XYZ file of C-alpha atoms in Angstrom:
298
model
C 31.566 -4.750 22.085
C 33.989 -4.617 18.711
C 31.846 -7.578 17.349
C 28.859 -6.409 18.166
C 29.912 -3.007 16.604
C 31.056 -5.179 13.784
C 27.669 -6.928 13.501
C 25.643 -3.397 13.530
C 28.027 -1.718 10.727
C 27.775 -4.305 8.460
C 23.611 -4.158 9.313
C 23.493 -0.967 8.265
C 25.793 -1.385 5.083
C 23.947 -4.397 4.407
C 20.564 -2.180 4.353
C 22.107 0.605 2.526
C 22.870 -1.916 -0.659
C 19.525 -3.488 -0.528
C 17.562 0.141 0.336
C 17.205 0.969 -3.506
C 15.687 -2.513 -4.162
C 13.173 -1.924 -0.984
C 12.068 1.650 -2.577
C 11.383 -0.250 -6.439
C 9.599 -2.990 -4.096
C 7.019 -0.513 -1.934
C 6.663 1.598 -5.019
C 5.488 -1.477 -7.821
C 4.054 -3.465 -5.014
C 2.831 -0.985 -2.289
C 0.376 0.884 -3.670
C -0.907 -2.103 -5.831
C -2.101 -3.785 -3.050
C -3.699 -0.894 -1.047
C -5.977 0.110 -4.054
C -6.484 -3.760 -3.799
C -7.106 -3.612 -0.057
C -9.331 -0.101 -0.720
C -11.739 -1.449 -2.925
C -12.059 -4.724 -0.782
C -13.685 -2.304 1.709
C -16.532 -0.905 -1.055
C -19.737 -2.179 -2.562
C -18.124 -1.715 -5.924
C -19.678 -3.220 -8.947
C -20.204 -2.065 -12.486
C -22.562 0.599 -11.949
C -20.084 2.524 -9.578
C -17.380 1.755 -11.656
C -19.572 3.891 -15.036
C -20.660 6.675 -12.650
C -23.415 5.373 -12.201
C -24.029 4.785 -8.547
C -21.704 5.926 -5.062
C -19.377 3.974 -3.733
C -20.470 2.494 -0.631
C -18.088 1.607 2.247
C -18.838 -2.112 3.694
C -16.073 -2.313 6.024
C -15.447 -5.750 6.040
C -18.695 -6.567 4.677
C -16.949 -8.325 1.613
C -15.295 -10.494 3.852
C -17.892 -11.454 5.803
C -19.793 -12.480 2.626
C -16.682 -14.186 1.314
C -16.099 -16.520 4.635
C -19.664 -17.314 4.992
C -19.837 -18.970 1.412
C -19.874 -22.721 1.230
C -18.128 -22.547 -2.681
C -15.293 -20.062 -0.965
C -13.811 -22.650 1.110
C -14.125 -25.363 -1.834
C -12.249 -23.502 -3.747
C -9.736 -22.888 -0.723
C -9.359 -26.083 -0.499
C -8.836 -27.355 -4.225
C -6.397 -24.440 -4.212
C -4.709 -26.140 -1.670
C -4.852 -29.472 -2.611
C -3.422 -28.411 -6.026
C -0.554 -26.268 -5.137
C 0.355 -29.178 -2.690
C 0.758 -31.639 -5.523
C 2.838 -28.979 -8.118
C 5.187 -27.975 -5.241
C 5.873 -31.032 -3.877
C 6.259 -32.975 -8.142
C 7.898 -29.216 -8.954
C 10.436 -30.418 -6.364
C 11.078 -33.784 -7.043
C 11.503 -33.446 -10.890
C 13.962 -30.409 -9.971
C 15.975 -32.130 -8.102
C 15.575 -35.032 -9.531
C 17.279 -33.331 -12.553
C 19.828 -32.056 -10.496
C 21.131 -34.682 -9.356
C 20.960 -36.070 -13.221
C 22.865 -32.763 -14.572
C 26.020 -33.705 -12.228
C 26.365 -36.919 -13.314
C 26.390 -36.835 -16.857
C 28.508 -35.880 -20.094
C 28.673 -32.369 -20.817
C 26.941 -32.657 -24.203
C 24.066 -34.398 -22.038
C 23.500 -31.816 -19.815
C 23.655 -29.010 -22.419
C 20.804 -30.913 -24.189
C 19.326 -31.194 -20.660
C 19.459 -27.577 -19.804
C 18.213 -25.971 -22.969
C 15.046 -28.305 -23.202
C 14.535 -27.581 -19.609
C 15.332 -23.727 -20.702
C 12.878 -23.931 -23.225
C 10.244 -25.231 -21.172
C 10.725 -22.276 -18.507
C 10.917 -19.851 -21.302
C 7.830 -20.503 -22.887
C 5.290 -18.456 -22.331
C 2.119 -20.346 -20.023
C -0.741 -19.313 -22.144
C 2.080 -20.959 -25.545
C 2.384 -23.954 -23.303
C -0.956 -24.355 -21.766
C -2.829 -24.280 -25.534
C 0.466 -26.920 -27.269
C -1.141 -29.218 -24.035
C -4.273 -28.706 -25.058
C -3.371 -29.855 -27.974
C -1.599 -32.923 -27.242
C -4.105 -34.536 -24.985
C -6.933 -33.345 -27.615
C -9.752 -36.049 -27.071
C -9.975 -36.437 -30.748
C -7.292 -35.215 -32.577
C -4.190 -35.428 -29.464
C -0.627 -37.025 -30.044
C -1.217 -38.617 -26.397
C -4.129 -40.623 -27.196
C -3.180 -41.563 -30.620
C -0.306 -43.221 -28.574
C -2.455 -44.620 -25.834
C -5.010 -45.963 -28.171
C -7.802 -43.816 -26.066
C -8.965 -41.300 -28.979
C -12.342 -40.015 -28.136
C -10.641 -40.186 -24.098
C -11.709 -36.084 -22.786
C -8.777 -35.473 -20.373
C -10.664 -32.138 -19.144
C -14.022 -33.447 -18.173
C -13.284 -35.362 -15.128
C -12.650 -32.753 -12.309
C -9.238 -34.333 -11.086
C -7.880 -36.075 -14.410
C -8.415 -32.339 -15.440
C -6.638 -31.042 -12.184
C -3.966 -33.949 -12.984
C -2.983 -32.623 -16.503
C -3.689 -29.144 -15.260
C -0.641 -29.956 -12.514
C 1.644 -31.735 -14.808
C 1.566 -28.551 -17.155
C 2.631 -26.100 -14.392
C 5.711 -28.885 -13.665
C 6.708 -29.370 -16.683
C 7.085 -24.818 -16.784
C 8.009 -24.639 -13.550
C 11.133 -27.612 -12.753
C 13.889 -25.444 -14.304
C 13.985 -23.153 -11.598
C 14.272 -25.689 -9.044
C 17.020 -27.943 -11.457
C 19.084 -24.428 -11.941
C 19.595 -23.759 -9.015
C 20.384 -26.975 -7.006
C 22.727 -28.075 -10.221
C 24.551 -24.705 -8.788
C 24.594 -25.466 -5.243
C 25.571 -28.493 -5.743
C 28.456 -27.823 -7.767
C 29.148 -24.991 -5.267
C 30.045 -27.725 -2.923
C 33.304 -28.433 -2.202
C 34.841 -31.122 -3.012
C 36.805 -32.134 -0.514
C 33.729 -32.466 2.056
C 32.663 -34.926 -0.239
C 35.683 -36.663 -0.206
C 35.845 -36.871 3.143
C 32.512 -38.255 3.568
C 33.133 -41.512 0.854
C 36.780 -41.542 3.084
C 34.975 -42.730 6.149
C 32.675 -44.991 4.368
C 29.731 -42.920 3.421
C 27.251 -44.431 0.786
C 26.486 -42.269 -1.478
C 22.357 -42.352 -0.178
C 23.815 -41.334 3.628
C 25.704 -38.265 1.380
C 23.010 -36.821 -0.248
C 21.012 -37.032 3.014
C 23.663 -36.671 6.065
C 26.498 -34.244 3.928
C 24.154 -32.893 0.186
C 20.600 -31.849 1.618
C 22.183 -29.735 4.928
C 24.221 -27.616 2.411
C 21.152 -27.765 0.279
C 18.973 -26.228 2.848
C 19.088 -22.393 2.609
C 18.424 -23.649 -1.721
C 15.581 -25.675 -0.617
C 14.317 -22.764 1.220
C 14.177 -20.795 -0.921
C 12.801 -23.211 -3.883
C 10.334 -24.196 -1.658
C 8.464 -20.706 -0.628
C 8.392 -19.572 -4.577
C 6.623 -22.998 -5.696
C 4.792 -22.427 -3.051
C 3.819 -18.787 -4.214
C 3.870 -19.441 -8.037
C 2.169 -22.524 -7.279
C -0.541 -21.292 -5.360
C -1.705 -18.285 -7.564
C -1.505 -19.779 -10.496
C -5.027 -18.666 -13.500
C -3.113 -18.740 -16.994
C -3.257 -22.796 -17.002
C -6.368 -23.383 -15.583
C -8.601 -21.650 -16.821
C -6.956 -22.022 -20.931
C -6.858 -25.564 -19.765
C -10.480 -25.940 -18.297
C -11.896 -23.276 -20.218
C -12.796 -21.330 -17.241
C -12.193 -22.931 -14.168
C -13.968 -26.500 -15.504
C -17.492 -27.502 -15.499
C -20.011 -25.983 -12.822
C -17.043 -24.397 -11.802
C -15.429 -27.974 -10.751
C -11.938 -26.698 -11.703
C -11.599 -23.343 -10.076
C -8.586 -22.154 -7.829
C -9.137 -18.593 -5.871
C -7.403 -16.476 -8.629
C -9.801 -17.882 -11.051
C -12.632 -17.849 -8.679
C -11.737 -14.037 -8.179
C -11.400 -12.944 -12.032
C -15.315 -14.875 -11.764
C -16.103 -12.976 -9.407
C -14.907 -9.414 -10.328
C -15.270 -9.542 -14.192
C -17.572 -12.222 -15.079
C -20.385 -11.465 -12.018
C -19.185 -7.718 -12.023
C -18.282 -7.808 -8.176
C -15.260 -6.204 -8.084
C -15.157 -5.494 -4.482
C -15.794 -9.113 -3.596
C -12.652 -10.383 -6.328
C -11.132 -8.109 -4.450
C -11.592 -9.439 -0.968
C -10.555 -12.638 -2.309
C -6.894 -11.072 -3.935
C -6.676 -9.938 -0.308
C -7.250 -12.844 1.337
C -5.078 -15.081 -1.062
C -2.203 -12.465 -0.026
C -2.559 -12.827 3.344
C -2.281 -16.658 3.405
C 1.023 -16.678 0.838
C 2.447 -14.106 3.652
C 1.013 -16.664 6.459
C 2.411 -19.729 4.785
C 5.832 -17.906 4.250
C 6.151 -16.480 7.512
C 5.806 -19.914 8.874
C 8.207 -21.647 7.145
C 11.105 -19.452 7.743
C 10.144 -19.533 11.453
C 9.726 -23.156 11.963
C 13.638 -22.776 9.799
C 14.775 -20.278 12.646
C 13.273 -22.582 15.314
C 15.621 -25.358 14.494
C 18.322 -23.746 14.166
C 19.019 -22.854 10.697
C 20.901 -20.206 9.344
C 19.527 -18.149 6.598
């Protein structure tokens, strides 16, 4: 009974500490999401915005139109594939550099962290513009080094997606690197020494000791990366000039922008935003549920 009372008391105290942050999140996110859902239920176009026509309640009409559109499913598939490549690339690069940072000298680690934080702090617009300049067909540094002057990195659909994915990984891996580096440094030295005394190899120590201890942090960086990369907008919009030739490089956020602002179908664009939000929530909840079933404490 005393243990049960203690756990309940700890839960109330934890909730009391978190309550102010929850109120701020509800205020900052709850109302915009409410407005997004509300707009998605109406025929809300340029005439309605200007007051030239009354609002027409469609209910789930925008969602029916969206789900019946083959282009939506094509863009959704591209978004999932693009986000998966970005997440895997970010985790691999960030994890590798975090391990490297624990094995180099202090001055080399400082240089690595400064370079990584510089990439992280660069605004997405500036970073995308710099990458476009580096990969310019006629004057880009990369084409000059490779001897491929005149080659367009943004013309072909998959080459363009690869270029944008590389830019996304470049500006996202520092978060993973810094987070996992802190986690590795927090592992007690006695644990690693015990593994070494038991004859565990470096690979066995990494897979059987370090990775299980880092699993809560890996959950955080994975979910964060999925959310960031699934809703990429700036890099795609700038580097492919609004989604590529004939929309070949569209992702959901750019597609929503085109429907809402280019086509003045604000209700349809809002419905895409709602679908994107629901998908991200489902992915996050599903991942957390899988971890909970496996016995992982979060």
